[in-house]
Short mmCIF file of C-alpha atoms in Angstrom, two decimals:
data_model
loop_
_atom_site.label_atom_id
_atom_site.label_comp_id
_atom_site.label_asym_id
_atom_site.label_seq_id
_atom_site.Cartn_x
_atom_site.Cartn_y
_atom_site.Cartn_z
CA MET A 846 -216.13 -250.41 19.16
CA ASP A 847 -218.59 -251.02 16.34
CA LYS A 848 -221.42 -249.54 18.40
CA PHE A 849 -219.38 -246.44 19.20
CA ARG A 850 -218.48 -246.13 15.52
CA MET A 851 -222.15 -246.33 14.53
CA ILE A 852 -223.08 -243.70 17.11
CA PHE A 853 -220.28 -241.42 15.89
CA GLN A 854 -221.40 -241.85 12.27
CA PHE A 855 -224.97 -241.01 13.30
CA PHE A 856 -223.78 -237.81 14.97
CA GLN A 857 -221.91 -236.86 11.80
CA SER A 858 -224.84 -237.62 9.49
CA ASN A 859 -226.24 -234.07 9.62
CA GLN A 860 -225.90 -230.83 11.53
CA GLU A 861 -228.85 -231.44 13.85
CA SER A 862 -227.67 -234.91 14.86
CA PHE A 863 -224.20 -233.54 15.54
CA MET A 864 -225.52 -230.75 17.73
CA ASN A 865 -227.87 -233.14 19.57
CA GLY A 866 -224.86 -235.31 20.36
CA ILE A 867 -222.87 -232.32 21.58
CA CYS A 868 -225.75 -231.22 23.83
CA GLY A 869 -226.12 -234.73 25.24
CA ILE A 870 -222.42 -234.87 26.02
CA MET A 871 -222.62 -231.45 27.70
CA ALA A 872 -225.60 -232.59 29.79
CA LEU A 873 -223.65 -235.62 31.02
CA ALA A 874 -220.61 -233.41 31.62
CA SER A 875 -222.67 -231.00 33.73
CA THR A 876 -223.85 -233.88 35.92
CA GLN A 877 -220.30 -235.15 36.35
CA MET A 878 -219.05 -231.65 37.12
CA TYR A 879 -221.61 -231.21 39.89
CA SER A 880 -220.86 -234.62 41.41
CA ALA A 881 -217.12 -233.81 41.40
CA PHE A 882 -217.66 -230.29 42.72
CA ASP A 883 -216.65 -229.76 46.35
CA PHE A 884 -219.48 -227.69 47.81
CA ASN A 885 -218.30 -225.60 50.78
CA CYS A 886 -220.83 -223.18 52.21
CA PRO A 887 -219.13 -220.20 53.93
CA CYS A 888 -221.64 -220.38 56.83
CA LEU A 889 -221.70 -216.60 57.24
CA PRO A 890 -224.93 -214.58 57.31
CA HIS A 891 -224.02 -212.17 54.51
CA TYR A 892 -222.33 -214.67 52.21
CA ASN A 893 -224.46 -217.82 52.30
CA MET A 894 -227.13 -216.57 49.91
CA ALA A 895 -224.62 -215.17 47.42
CA TYR A 896 -222.65 -218.43 47.40
CA GLY A 897 -225.67 -220.73 47.19
CA LEU A 898 -227.48 -218.80 44.44
CA GLY A 899 -224.20 -218.29 42.62
CA ILE A 900 -223.58 -222.04 42.45
CA LEU A 901 -227.19 -222.51 41.35
CA LEU A 902 -227.27 -219.88 38.57
CA VAL A 903 -223.77 -218.98 37.39
CA PRO A 904 -222.67 -222.41 36.04
CA PRO A 905 -225.90 -222.79 33.99
CA PHE A 906 -225.25 -219.40 32.42
CA ILE A 907 -221.71 -220.50 31.52
CA LEU A 908 -223.01 -223.78 30.11
CA PHE A 909 -225.60 -221.87 28.09
CA LEU A 910 -222.92 -219.67 26.52
CA LEU A 911 -220.73 -222.72 25.97
CA GLY A 912 -223.61 -224.39 24.13
CA PHE A 913 -223.76 -221.40 21.77
CA VAL A 914 -219.99 -221.41 21.31
CA LEU A 915 -219.91 -225.10 20.38
CA ASN A 916 -222.76 -224.63 17.92
CA ASN A 917 -221.42 -224.18 14.41
CA ASN A 918 -224.52 -222.26 13.34
CA VAL A 919 -223.69 -219.23 15.51
CA SER A 920 -221.28 -217.76 12.96
CA MET A 921 -223.67 -218.68 10.15
CA LEU A 922 -226.55 -216.92 11.92
CA ALA A 923 -224.44 -213.82 12.59
CA GLU A 924 -223.23 -213.75 8.99
CA GLU A 925 -226.75 -214.11 7.61
CA TRP A 926 -228.06 -211.44 9.97
CA ARG A 927 -225.31 -208.88 9.30
CA ARG A 928 -224.77 -209.40 5.58
CA PRO A 929 -226.03 -206.71 3.15
CA GLN A 930 -229.30 -207.25 1.37
CA GLY A 931 -227.70 -207.71 -2.05
CA GLN A 932 -229.58 -209.76 -4.62
CA ARG A 933 -231.06 -212.11 -2.02
CA GLY A 934 -233.52 -211.09 0.65
CA LYS A 935 -233.18 -212.08 4.31
CA ASP A 936 -236.09 -214.01 5.77
CA PRO A 937 -236.65 -213.11 9.45
CA ALA A 938 -238.50 -216.41 10.00
CA VAL A 939 -235.41 -218.39 9.01
CA LEU A 940 -233.23 -216.33 11.36
CA ARG A 941 -235.71 -216.86 14.20
CA TYR A 942 -235.79 -220.60 13.52
CA MET A 943 -231.99 -220.82 13.59
CA PHE A 944 -231.76 -218.84 16.84
CA CYS A 945 -234.55 -220.81 18.56
CA SER A 946 -233.02 -224.10 17.44
CA MET A 947 -229.64 -223.15 18.90
CA ALA A 948 -231.21 -221.78 22.10
CA GLN A 949 -233.21 -224.96 22.69
CA ARG A 950 -230.14 -227.14 22.37
CA ALA A 951 -228.01 -224.81 24.47
CA MET A 952 -230.60 -224.92 27.28
CA ILE A 953 -230.28 -228.68 27.82
CA ALA A 954 -227.08 -228.63 29.88
CA PRO A 955 -228.17 -225.67 32.10
CA ALA A 956 -231.54 -227.33 32.73
CA VAL A 957 -229.78 -230.52 33.82
CA TRP A 958 -227.49 -228.56 36.15
CA VAL A 959 -230.39 -226.69 37.79
CA SER A 960 -232.39 -229.91 38.17
CA VAL A 961 -229.52 -231.82 39.77
CA THR A 962 -228.67 -228.89 42.06
CA LEU A 963 -232.23 -228.46 43.30
CA LEU A 964 -232.73 -232.18 43.83
CA ASP A 965 -229.50 -232.36 45.82
CA GLY A 966 -230.55 -229.45 48.04
CA LYS A 967 -227.16 -228.13 49.15
CA CYS A 968 -227.47 -224.76 47.42
CA ILE A 969 -230.93 -223.99 48.81
CA THR A 970 -229.84 -225.12 52.26
CA CYS A 971 -226.84 -222.80 52.14
CA ALA A 972 -228.71 -219.85 50.61
CA PHE A 973 -231.82 -219.82 52.82
CA CYS A 974 -230.62 -221.33 56.08
CA THR A 975 -231.10 -217.97 57.83
CA SER A 976 -234.77 -217.97 56.77
CA VAL A 977 -235.70 -221.12 58.67
CA PRO A 978 -238.89 -220.52 60.70
CA VAL A 979 -237.52 -220.90 64.22
CA GLU A 980 -240.96 -220.16 65.71
CA THR A 981 -242.36 -223.30 64.08
CA LEU A 982 -239.41 -225.70 64.08
CA GLY A 983 -237.37 -224.61 67.11
CA ASN A 984 -237.23 -222.58 70.29
CA ALA A 985 -237.76 -218.95 69.34
CA SER A 986 -237.88 -217.77 72.95
CA HIS A 987 -234.26 -218.49 73.67
CA PRO A 988 -233.36 -215.82 76.26
CA LEU A 989 -229.60 -215.73 75.77
CA LEU A 990 -229.41 -214.81 72.04
CA SER A 991 -230.14 -211.55 70.25
CA GLN A 992 -231.48 -211.33 66.71
CA GLY A 993 -228.03 -210.90 65.20
CA GLU A 994 -226.67 -213.84 67.16
CA ILE A 995 -229.61 -215.97 66.02
CA GLN A 996 -228.78 -215.14 62.42
CA ARG A 997 -225.15 -216.14 62.97
CA VAL A 998 -226.22 -219.42 64.52
CA LEU A 999 -228.65 -220.20 61.71
CA ALA A 1000 -225.98 -219.41 59.12
CA ARG A 1001 -223.98 -222.37 60.46
CA ILE A 1002 -226.70 -224.91 59.73
CA PRO A 1003 -224.98 -226.21 56.52
CA CYS A 1004 -221.75 -226.68 58.48
CA LYS A 1005 -222.66 -229.48 60.85
CA GLU A 1006 -219.19 -229.69 62.41
CA ILE A 1007 -219.29 -226.10 63.71
CA TYR A 1008 -223.02 -225.74 64.41
CA ASN A 1009 -223.69 -224.88 68.06
CA GLY A 1010 -227.39 -224.01 68.11
CA GLN A 1011 -229.01 -227.27 69.06
CA GLU A 1012 -230.90 -225.45 71.84
CA LEU A 1013 -232.33 -223.03 69.26
CA ILE A 1014 -233.19 -225.52 66.49
CA ALA A 1015 -231.93 -229.02 65.73
CA ASN A 1016 -229.55 -229.18 62.78
CA GLU A 1017 -231.22 -232.28 61.31
CA VAL A 1018 -234.65 -230.63 61.43
CA ALA A 1019 -233.49 -227.47 59.62
CA VAL A 1020 -231.54 -229.37 56.98
CA ARG A 1021 -234.43 -231.76 56.33
CA TYR A 1022 -236.87 -228.84 56.06
CA LEU A 1023 -234.75 -226.93 53.54
CA ARG A 1024 -233.89 -230.05 51.53
CA CYS A 1025 -237.55 -230.98 51.17
CA ILE A 1026 -238.32 -227.51 49.81
CA SER A 1027 -235.38 -227.73 47.41
CA GLN A 1028 -236.42 -231.16 46.12
CA ALA A 1029 -239.99 -229.95 45.63
CA LEU A 1030 -238.68 -227.04 43.57
CA GLY A 1031 -236.45 -229.42 41.62
CA TRP A 1032 -239.28 -231.77 40.68
CA CYS A 1033 -241.48 -228.80 39.74
CA PHE A 1034 -238.69 -227.50 37.52
CA VAL A 1035 -238.28 -230.90 35.84
CA LEU A 1036 -242.04 -231.15 35.32
CA LEU A 1037 -242.15 -227.62 33.88
CA MET A 1038 -239.31 -228.26 31.43
CA THR A 1039 -240.80 -231.58 30.34
CA THR A 1040 -244.23 -230.01 29.82
CA LEU A 1041 -242.80 -227.13 27.80
CA ALA A 1042 -240.80 -229.50 25.61
CA PHE A 1043 -243.89 -231.66 25.08
CA LEU A 1044 -246.03 -228.68 24.12
CA VAL A 1045 -243.43 -227.33 21.72
CA ARG A 1046 -242.96 -230.70 20.03
CA SER A 1047 -246.61 -231.66 19.84
CA LEU A 1048 -248.50 -228.39 19.30
CA ARG A 1049 -246.17 -226.59 16.92
CA PRO A 1050 -247.02 -228.77 13.88
CA CYS A 1051 -250.73 -228.16 14.53
CA PHE A 1052 -250.50 -224.40 13.94
CA SER A 1053 -247.49 -223.53 11.78
CA GLN A 1054 -246.33 -226.69 10.08
CA ALA A 1055 -245.98 -225.10 6.63
CA ALA A 1056 -244.02 -222.11 7.97
CA PHE A 1057 -241.93 -224.44 10.13
CA LEU A 1058 -241.03 -226.64 7.15
CA LYS A 1059 -240.16 -223.60 5.06
CA SER A 1060 -237.90 -222.14 7.76
CA ARG A 1061 -236.27 -225.50 8.40
CA TYR A 1062 -235.62 -226.09 4.69
CA TRP A 1063 -233.97 -222.74 4.10
CA SER A 1064 -231.97 -223.07 7.31
CA HIS A 1065 -230.57 -226.37 6.03
CA TYR A 1066 -229.99 -224.75 2.64
CA ILE A 1067 -227.91 -221.94 4.15
CA ASP A 1068 -225.83 -224.50 6.06
CA ILE A 1069 -225.25 -226.68 2.97
CA GLU A 1070 -224.52 -223.66 0.78
CA ARG A 1071 -221.91 -222.42 3.21
CA LYS A 1072 -220.22 -225.84 3.35
CA LEU A 1073 -220.17 -226.15 -0.43
CA PHE A 1074 -218.79 -222.63 -0.78
CA ASP A 1075 -216.01 -223.41 1.71
CA GLU A 1076 -215.21 -226.66 -0.14
CA THR A 1077 -215.13 -224.83 -3.48
CA CYS A 1078 -212.85 -222.12 -2.07
CA ALA A 1079 -210.56 -224.76 -0.56
CA GLU A 1080 -210.40 -226.64 -3.89
CA HIS A 1081 -209.64 -223.40 -5.74
CA ALA A 1082 -206.95 -222.48 -3.21
CA ARG A 1083 -205.37 -225.91 -3.62
CA SER A 1084 -205.33 -225.64 -7.42
CA PHE A 1085 -204.08 -222.04 -7.22
CA ALA A 1086 -201.22 -223.05 -4.90
CA LYS A 1087 -200.37 -226.02 -7.10
CA VAL A 1088 -200.14 -223.87 -10.22
CA CYS A 1089 -198.10 -221.20 -8.41
CA ILE A 1090 -195.61 -223.78 -7.17
CA GLN A 1091 -195.33 -225.39 -10.60
CA GLN A 1092 -194.76 -222.02 -12.24
CA PHE A 1093 -192.09 -221.22 -9.67
CA PHE A 1094 -190.19 -224.41 -10.41
CA GLU A 1095 -190.62 -223.89 -14.15
CA SER A 1096 -189.08 -220.43 -13.78
CA MET A 1097 -186.11 -222.11 -12.15
CA SER A 1098 -185.74 -224.57 -15.02
CA THR A 1099 -182.72 -222.72 -16.42
CA ASP A 1100 -180.75 -223.17 -13.23
CA LEU A 1101 -181.87 -226.76 -12.89
CA VAL A 1102 -180.82 -227.59 -16.46
CA ALA A 1103 -177.49 -225.90 -15.89
CA ALA A 1104 -177.03 -228.12 -12.86
CA HIS A 1105 -177.85 -231.17 -15.05
CA CYS A 1106 -181.17 -231.74 -13.30
CA HIS A 1107 -184.10 -232.56 -15.48
CA LEU A 1108 -187.49 -231.44 -14.21
CA PRO A 1109 -190.41 -233.73 -15.04
CA ARG A 1110 -192.69 -231.95 -17.43
CA LYS A 1111 -196.29 -231.33 -16.63
CA THR A 1112 -198.66 -233.24 -18.82
CA SER A 1113 -201.41 -231.54 -20.75
CA GLU A 1114 -204.07 -233.41 -18.79
CA ASP A 1115 -202.80 -232.01 -15.48
CA ALA A 1116 -202.65 -228.52 -16.92
CA GLY A 1117 -206.20 -228.75 -18.24
CA GLU A 1118 -207.51 -230.08 -14.93
CA ALA A 1119 -205.79 -227.33 -12.91
CA SER A 1120 -207.02 -224.59 -15.23
CA LYS A 1121 -210.53 -226.02 -15.03
CA LYS A 1122 -210.50 -225.92 -11.23
CA LEU A 1123 -209.28 -222.33 -11.25
CA LEU A 1124 -212.48 -221.31 -13.12
CA GLY A 1125 -210.72 -218.38 -14.76
CA ILE A 1126 -209.73 -216.74 -11.44
CA THR A 1127 -205.94 -216.60 -11.66
CA ASP A 1128 -204.89 -213.63 -9.50
CA GLN A 1129 -205.37 -212.41 -5.96
CA GLY A 1130 -207.34 -209.30 -6.81
CA THR A 1131 -209.95 -211.19 -8.81
CA MET A 1132 -210.36 -213.75 -6.02
CA ASN A 1133 -210.80 -211.01 -3.40
CA MET A 1134 -213.37 -209.36 -5.63
CA ALA A 1135 -215.25 -212.66 -5.97
CA LEU A 1136 -215.29 -213.18 -2.18
CA LYS A 1137 -216.54 -209.64 -1.55
CA SER A 1138 -219.19 -210.05 -4.21
CA TRP A 1139 -220.38 -213.31 -2.63
CA HIS A 1140 -220.74 -211.58 0.75
CA ARG A 1141 -222.39 -208.39 -0.50
CA CYS A 1142 -224.71 -209.70 -3.20
CA LYS A 1143 -225.36 -213.42 -3.07
CA PRO A 1144 -227.12 -214.78 -6.14
CA PRO A 1145 -230.92 -214.96 -5.90
CA LEU A 1146 -232.50 -218.30 -5.12
CA HIS A 1147 -233.90 -218.79 -8.59
CA LEU A 1148 -232.56 -221.35 -11.01
CA HIS A 1149 -232.99 -220.58 -14.70
CA PRO A 1150 -233.95 -223.77 -16.53
CA PRO A 1151 -232.40 -224.34 -19.95
CA ALA A 1152 -234.58 -223.15 -22.77
CA LEU A 1153 -236.30 -225.89 -24.71
CA PRO A 1154 -237.05 -225.76 -28.47
CA SER A 1155 -240.66 -225.12 -29.34
CA GLY A 1156 -242.49 -225.79 -32.56
CA ASN A 1157 -241.38 -222.60 -34.33
CA GLY A 1158 -238.04 -222.06 -32.67
CA TRP A 1159 -236.37 -221.63 -29.24
CA ALA A 1160 -238.41 -220.56 -26.23
CA GLY A 1161 -237.24 -217.36 -24.59
CA GLU A 1162 -235.42 -214.28 -25.83
CA GLY A 1163 -231.74 -214.12 -26.52
CA GLN A 1164 -231.50 -217.81 -27.37
CA PRO A 1165 -229.92 -218.99 -30.60
CA PRO A 1166 -232.49 -219.67 -33.30
CA VAL A 1167 -233.01 -223.06 -34.72
CA HIS A 1168 -230.99 -223.59 -37.87
CA PRO A 1169 -233.12 -224.57 -40.86
CA SER A 1170 -232.77 -228.12 -41.94
CA THR A 1171 -230.63 -228.84 -44.98
CA PRO A 1172 -232.78 -228.96 -48.16
CA ARG A 1173 -233.26 -232.39 -49.57
CA ARG A 1174 -231.54 -233.05 -52.84
CA GLU A 1175 -233.65 -234.26 -55.71
CA THR A 1176 -231.97 -236.24 -58.50
CA ALA A 1177 -233.52 -236.55 -61.92
CA ALA A 1178 -232.62 -239.54 -64.13
CA TYR A 1179 -233.05 -239.49 -67.88
CA TYR A 1180 -233.29 -242.72 -69.92
CA SER A 1181 -232.56 -242.89 -73.64
CA LEU A 1182 -234.61 -245.14 -75.93
CA VAL A 1183 -231.82 -245.50 -78.41
#
């Protein structure tokens, strides 16, 4: 249990670790889904290819979309892309980095599904069984079958229990031929994905490391800023609800006193803390205006440092001047010689 707790804490440490954990879980889930899937080829000439390629391509597309749905940055990317310009510009490089990061993680589960499917070979066998070269592997000069009947016989190759074309081509030969092609495609796909991942990881820092660091930093900043804004809004909503409820019960104090019920009074410390958390926003219209203003014109990413006193006064305009020091008092003492 301690190991699982440590792994869970690692996944929760930051957004990237969390999403890597989600993608790993989805990759394992895709493998388990394929192993539990009951593959049944229709063994009909006009349906085998649609069924085989559908099983090969449709689930990866669903897993790809599911990877985007489970990624928390999708809404953040859409919000950053669609928000007005306001007081803060939108950096296209940051948006591209966020989209590419999500796409790379969402591609893990589909790549695992395609790899496992090709290495297993059932989909390729079902889809291309009618394309088996009978001239090379079987008896193409069978006198009793027309071209349409040959296609119907070849379409039954994946269904060993109903296959009746042993005189045309042996079922084991056709299945072995198609499975070898499928496994070759599967290993080529795995090699291609591994090579692309290696090139992206190793060569990207050699060309655009500074731009990559900048995009990654501001992507993390947008994520952290959104979380802090949500936490601040939740804290304000909690304080606002608390004050509203307290005011409601205070308005009912007359009835409670008449019923000989004494309401505990709110201390000044609690009142000061609640008013401090409200930050001066004490009505619905002002809060709605603040939320709209945050969406339309976010503050610029420029922090104004506090002005420091210089030798002759305060640095910067509009700052309070330095008050002159209090003049030193001088006391004169007179001594009499009398």
